[in-house]
CSV table of C-alpha atoms in Angstrom, one decimal:
chain,number,residue,atom,x,y,z
A,27,UNK,CA,79.1,86.7,127.1
A,28,UNK,CA,78.5,90.1,125.6
A,29,UNK,CA,75.7,90.4,123.1
A,30,UNK,CA,74.5,92.7,120.3
A,31,UNK,CA,71.0,92.7,119.0
A,32,UNK,CA,69.5,94.2,115.9
A,33,UNK,CA,66.2,93.9,114.1
A,34,UNK,CA,66.6,91.8,111.0
A,35,UNK,CA,64.9,93.8,108.3
A,36,UNK,CA,63.9,97.4,107.4
A,37,UNK,CA,62.2,98.6,104.3
A,38,UNK,CA,62.0,102.3,103.3
A,39,UNK,CA,61.1,104.4,100.3
A,40,UNK,CA,63.8,106.2,98.3
A,41,UNK,CA,64.3,109.7,99.7
A,42,UNK,CA,63.0,108.8,103.2
A,43,UNK,CA,65.2,108.6,106.3
A,44,UNK,CA,66.2,105.2,107.5
A,45,UNK,CA,66.9,104.4,111.2
A,46,UNK,CA,68.6,101.2,112.1
A,47,UNK,CA,68.7,100.3,115.8
A,48,UNK,CA,71.0,98.2,117.9
A,49,UNK,CA,71.2,97.3,121.6
A,50,UNK,CA,74.3,96.0,123.3
A,51,UNK,CA,75.1,94.6,126.7
A,52,UNK,CA,78.7,95.7,127.6
A,53,UNK,CA,78.3,98.9,129.5
A,54,UNK,CA,82.1,99.3,129.4
A,55,UNK,CA,82.4,99.2,125.6
A,56,UNK,CA,84.8,101.9,124.5
A,57,UNK,CA,83.9,101.9,120.8
A,58,UNK,CA,80.8,101.1,118.8
A,59,UNK,CA,80.7,100.6,115.1
A,60,UNK,CA,78.5,100.5,112.0
A,61,UNK,CA,79.5,98.4,109.0
A,62,UNK,CA,77.8,98.0,105.7
A,63,UNK,CA,77.9,94.8,103.6
A,64,UNK,CA,76.7,94.8,100.0
A,65,UNK,CA,75.8,91.5,98.3
A,66,UNK,CA,78.8,89.3,97.6
A,67,UNK,CA,81.2,91.8,99.3
A,68,UNK,CA,83.1,92.1,102.5
A,69,UNK,CA,82.2,94.6,105.3
A,70,UNK,CA,82.9,98.2,104.9
A,71,UNK,CA,83.4,100.4,108.0
A,72,UNK,CA,80.9,103.2,107.8
A,73,UNK,CA,81.5,105.0,111.0
A,74,UNK,CA,82.4,104.5,114.7
A,75,UNK,CA,81.7,106.4,117.9
A,76,UNK,CA,83.6,106.6,121.1
A,77,UNK,CA,81.6,105.9,124.2
A,78,UNK,CA,82.0,109.4,125.6
A,79,UNK,CA,80.1,110.8,122.6
A,80,UNK,CA,76.3,111.1,122.2
A,81,UNK,CA,76.2,111.8,118.6
A,82,UNK,CA,78.4,111.7,115.5
A,83,UNK,CA,77.4,113.1,112.1
A,84,UNK,CA,79.1,112.3,108.8
A,85,UNK,CA,77.3,113.6,105.7
A,86,UNK,CA,74.1,111.6,105.4
A,87,UNK,CA,74.9,109.4,108.4
A,88,UNK,CA,74.1,110.2,112.0
A,89,UNK,CA,75.0,108.0,114.9
A,90,UNK,CA,73.2,108.4,118.2
A,91,UNK,CA,74.5,106.7,121.3
A,92,UNK,CA,72.4,106.3,124.5
A,93,UNK,CA,74.7,104.8,127.1
A,94,UNK,CA,72.1,104.6,129.8
A,95,UNK,CA,69.9,102.4,127.6
A,96,UNK,CA,72.8,100.8,125.8
A,97,UNK,CA,71.2,101.7,122.5
A,98,UNK,CA,72.9,102.7,119.3
A,99,UNK,CA,71.2,103.9,116.1
A,100,UNK,CA,72.3,104.8,112.6
A,101,UNK,CA,70.2,107.3,110.7
A,102,UNK,CA,70.6,107.5,106.9
A,103,UNK,CA,69.1,110.7,105.5
A,104,UNK,CA,67.7,110.8,102.0
A,105,UNK,CA,68.1,107.0,101.6
A,106,UNK,CA,69.1,105.9,98.1
A,107,UNK,CA,68.7,102.6,96.3
A,108,UNK,CA,72.5,102.3,96.6
A,109,UNK,CA,72.1,102.2,100.4
A,110,UNK,CA,70.4,98.8,100.1
A,111,UNK,CA,72.7,96.4,102.0
A,112,UNK,CA,73.1,94.6,105.3
A,113,UNK,CA,74.1,96.9,108.2
A,114,UNK,CA,76.0,95.5,111.1
A,115,UNK,CA,76.4,97.0,114.5
A,116,UNK,CA,79.4,96.0,116.6
A,117,UNK,CA,80.8,96.7,120.0
A,118,UNK,CA,84.3,96.3,121.4
A,119,UNK,CA,84.3,93.9,124.3
A,120,UNK,CA,86.0,95.7,127.1
A,121,UNK,CA,87.4,92.5,128.6
A,122,UNK,CA,88.8,90.8,125.6
A,123,UNK,CA,89.2,93.7,123.2
A,124,UNK,CA,87.3,91.6,120.5
A,125,UNK,CA,84.6,92.9,118.2
A,126,UNK,CA,81.1,91.5,118.9
A,127,UNK,CA,78.8,91.8,115.9
A,128,UNK,CA,75.1,91.9,115.7
A,129,UNK,CA,73.2,89.7,113.3
A,130,UNK,CA,72.8,92.5,110.8
A,131,UNK,CA,69.8,94.5,109.5
A,132,UNK,CA,68.9,94.1,105.9
A,133,UNK,CA,67.9,97.5,104.5
A,134,UNK,CA,65.6,97.4,101.5
A,135,UNK,CA,65.1,100.7,99.6
A,136,UNK,CA,62.2,100.8,97.3
A,137,UNK,CA,62.2,103.2,94.4
B,121,UNK,CA,89.8,100.0,97.9
B,122,UNK,CA,92.3,98.8,100.5
B,123,UNK,CA,94.8,96.3,99.3
B,124,UNK,CA,93.5,93.1,100.8
B,125,UNK,CA,93.0,89.9,98.8
B,126,UNK,CA,91.6,86.6,99.9
B,127,UNK,CA,92.3,83.4,98.1
B,128,UNK,CA,90.6,81.2,97.0
B,129,UNK,CA,87.3,83.0,96.7
B,130,UNK,CA,85.4,79.7,96.5
B,131,UNK,CA,86.3,76.2,97.6
B,132,UNK,CA,84.5,72.9,97.9
B,133,UNK,CA,86.4,70.3,99.9
B,134,UNK,CA,85.6,66.9,101.5
B,135,UNK,CA,85.3,66.2,105.2
B,136,UNK,CA,88.6,65.3,106.8
B,137,UNK,CA,90.8,67.1,104.3
B,138,UNK,CA,93.1,70.0,105.3
B,139,UNK,CA,92.3,73.4,103.9
B,140,UNK,CA,94.3,76.6,103.9
B,141,UNK,CA,92.9,80.0,103.2
B,142,UNK,CA,95.1,83.0,102.5
B,143,UNK,CA,94.8,86.7,103.3
B,144,UNK,CA,97.3,89.0,101.6
B,145,UNK,CA,97.6,92.7,102.3
B,146,UNK,CA,99.6,95.5,100.7
B,147,UNK,CA,98.9,98.1,103.3
B,148,UNK,CA,101.6,97.1,105.8
B,149,UNK,CA,99.0,97.0,108.6
B,150,UNK,CA,100.0,95.5,111.9
B,151,UNK,CA,96.7,93.8,112.8
B,152,UNK,CA,95.0,91.0,110.8
B,153,UNK,CA,91.9,89.0,111.6
B,154,UNK,CA,90.0,86.0,110.4
B,155,UNK,CA,86.2,85.9,110.9
B,156,UNK,CA,83.5,83.5,109.8
B,157,UNK,CA,80.0,84.6,108.9
B,158,UNK,CA,77.0,82.3,109.3
B,159,UNK,CA,73.3,83.0,109.0
B,160,UNK,CA,71.9,84.2,112.3
B,161,UNK,CA,75.3,84.8,113.9
B,162,UNK,CA,76.7,87.9,112.3
B,163,UNK,CA,80.5,87.7,112.2
B,164,UNK,CA,82.6,85.8,114.8
B,165,UNK,CA,86.3,86.1,115.3
B,166,UNK,CA,88.3,83.0,114.8
B,167,UNK,CA,91.9,84.2,115.3
B,168,UNK,CA,93.8,87.4,115.0
B,169,UNK,CA,97.4,88.6,114.7
B,170,UNK,CA,99.0,91.6,116.2
B,171,UNK,CA,102.4,91.2,114.4
B,172,UNK,CA,104.6,88.8,112.7
B,173,UNK,CA,104.5,85.4,114.5
B,174,UNK,CA,102.1,87.0,117.1
B,175,UNK,CA,98.7,85.4,117.1
B,176,UNK,CA,95.8,84.8,119.5
B,177,UNK,CA,92.5,83.0,119.6
B,178,UNK,CA,89.2,84.5,119.0
B,179,UNK,CA,85.7,83.4,119.9
B,180,UNK,CA,85.4,80.3,117.7
B,181,UNK,CA,89.0,79.1,117.3
B,182,UNK,CA,88.5,75.3,117.8
B,183,UNK,CA,89.4,73.4,114.7
B,184,UNK,CA,91.4,76.3,113.2
B,185,UNK,CA,95.0,77.3,113.3
B,186,UNK,CA,96.8,80.4,111.9
B,187,UNK,CA,100.2,81.5,110.9
B,188,UNK,CA,101.8,84.8,110.1
B,189,UNK,CA,105.4,84.5,108.9
B,190,UNK,CA,105.4,87.9,107.3
B,191,UNK,CA,103.5,91.1,107.6
B,192,UNK,CA,101.5,90.8,104.4
B,193,UNK,CA,100.2,87.2,104.8
B,194,UNK,CA,97.9,85.7,107.3
B,195,UNK,CA,97.0,82.0,106.7
B,196,UNK,CA,94.0,80.2,108.2
B,197,UNK,CA,94.2,76.4,108.2
B,198,UNK,CA,91.5,73.9,108.9
B,199,UNK,CA,93.5,70.8,109.8
B,200,UNK,CA,90.6,68.4,109.1
B,201,UNK,CA,87.6,70.1,107.7
B,202,UNK,CA,84.1,69.3,109.0
B,203,UNK,CA,80.7,70.2,107.7
B,204,UNK,CA,80.2,72.7,110.6
B,205,UNK,CA,83.1,74.7,109.1
B,206,UNK,CA,81.0,75.4,105.9
B,207,UNK,CA,80.9,79.2,106.0
B,208,UNK,CA,82.0,82.4,104.5
B,209,UNK,CA,85.4,83.5,105.8
B,210,UNK,CA,86.5,87.1,106.0
B,211,UNK,CA,89.9,88.5,106.6
B,212,UNK,CA,90.2,92.0,108.0
B,213,UNK,CA,93.2,94.3,108.5
B,214,UNK,CA,93.9,97.4,110.6
B,215,UNK,CA,96.7,99.8,111.6
B,216,UNK,CA,95.2,100.0,115.1
B,217,UNK,CA,93.6,97.6,117.6
B,218,UNK,CA,90.6,99.8,118.0
B,219,UNK,CA,89.1,99.4,114.5
B,220,UNK,CA,88.9,96.5,112.1
B,221,UNK,CA,89.1,98.9,109.2
B,222,UNK,CA,89.1,96.9,106.0
B,223,UNK,CA,87.6,93.6,105.1
B,224,UNK,CA,88.4,91.3,102.2
B,225,UNK,CA,85.7,90.1,99.8
B,226,UNK,CA,85.4,86.7,101.6
B,227,UNK,CA,86.0,83.1,100.8
B,228,UNK,CA,83.0,80.8,100.5
B,229,UNK,CA,84.0,77.4,101.8
B,230,UNK,CA,81.8,74.3,101.5
B,231,UNK,CA,82.7,71.1,103.2
B,232,UNK,CA,80.8,68.1,101.9
């Protein structure tokens, strides 16, 4: 089946940029997504990118998509302590239409 | 916040007992989903609904059933709970099939 991989942990200093990386296997995915989960809460959709795009920017968030390498990244500029959370990458399985999630990357922001 | 409520938020039940989790939305969204979240697995889709009385299986549907008799409610039932169903369950809703836009706060279920 399709698979999505993420590194499990990232630690940055407040004010630095954070880059969270993700690789996926379904080359026919139409949409790729980033979700944020704060402690004790559900997932919050941060942004998503259509597969015919290379980049999408939304305020402090920049998503880069490299279809050739099946690599997706989320850059958070000027990272704040409120950005501390688990970030999930997900792809839309082109066969089933279902969302396939990565394991999540825990972002720790140190003051 | 989107109008999506899960109940109960926490439940402890014994092996072999039936359990029903409820997801209620006030957004009138067509699509509703049940996911489970386990350490090392991210989220996995259990069942989803694309309209009243229209449901389909997800990735990990064995041992679960669902019902959607009205737009606002999507019920997840464990007919006979097992310890492997100890998990955090999330409901999601969306107006489109392309994006699971809003998630509930989750139900932590422990089967002892």
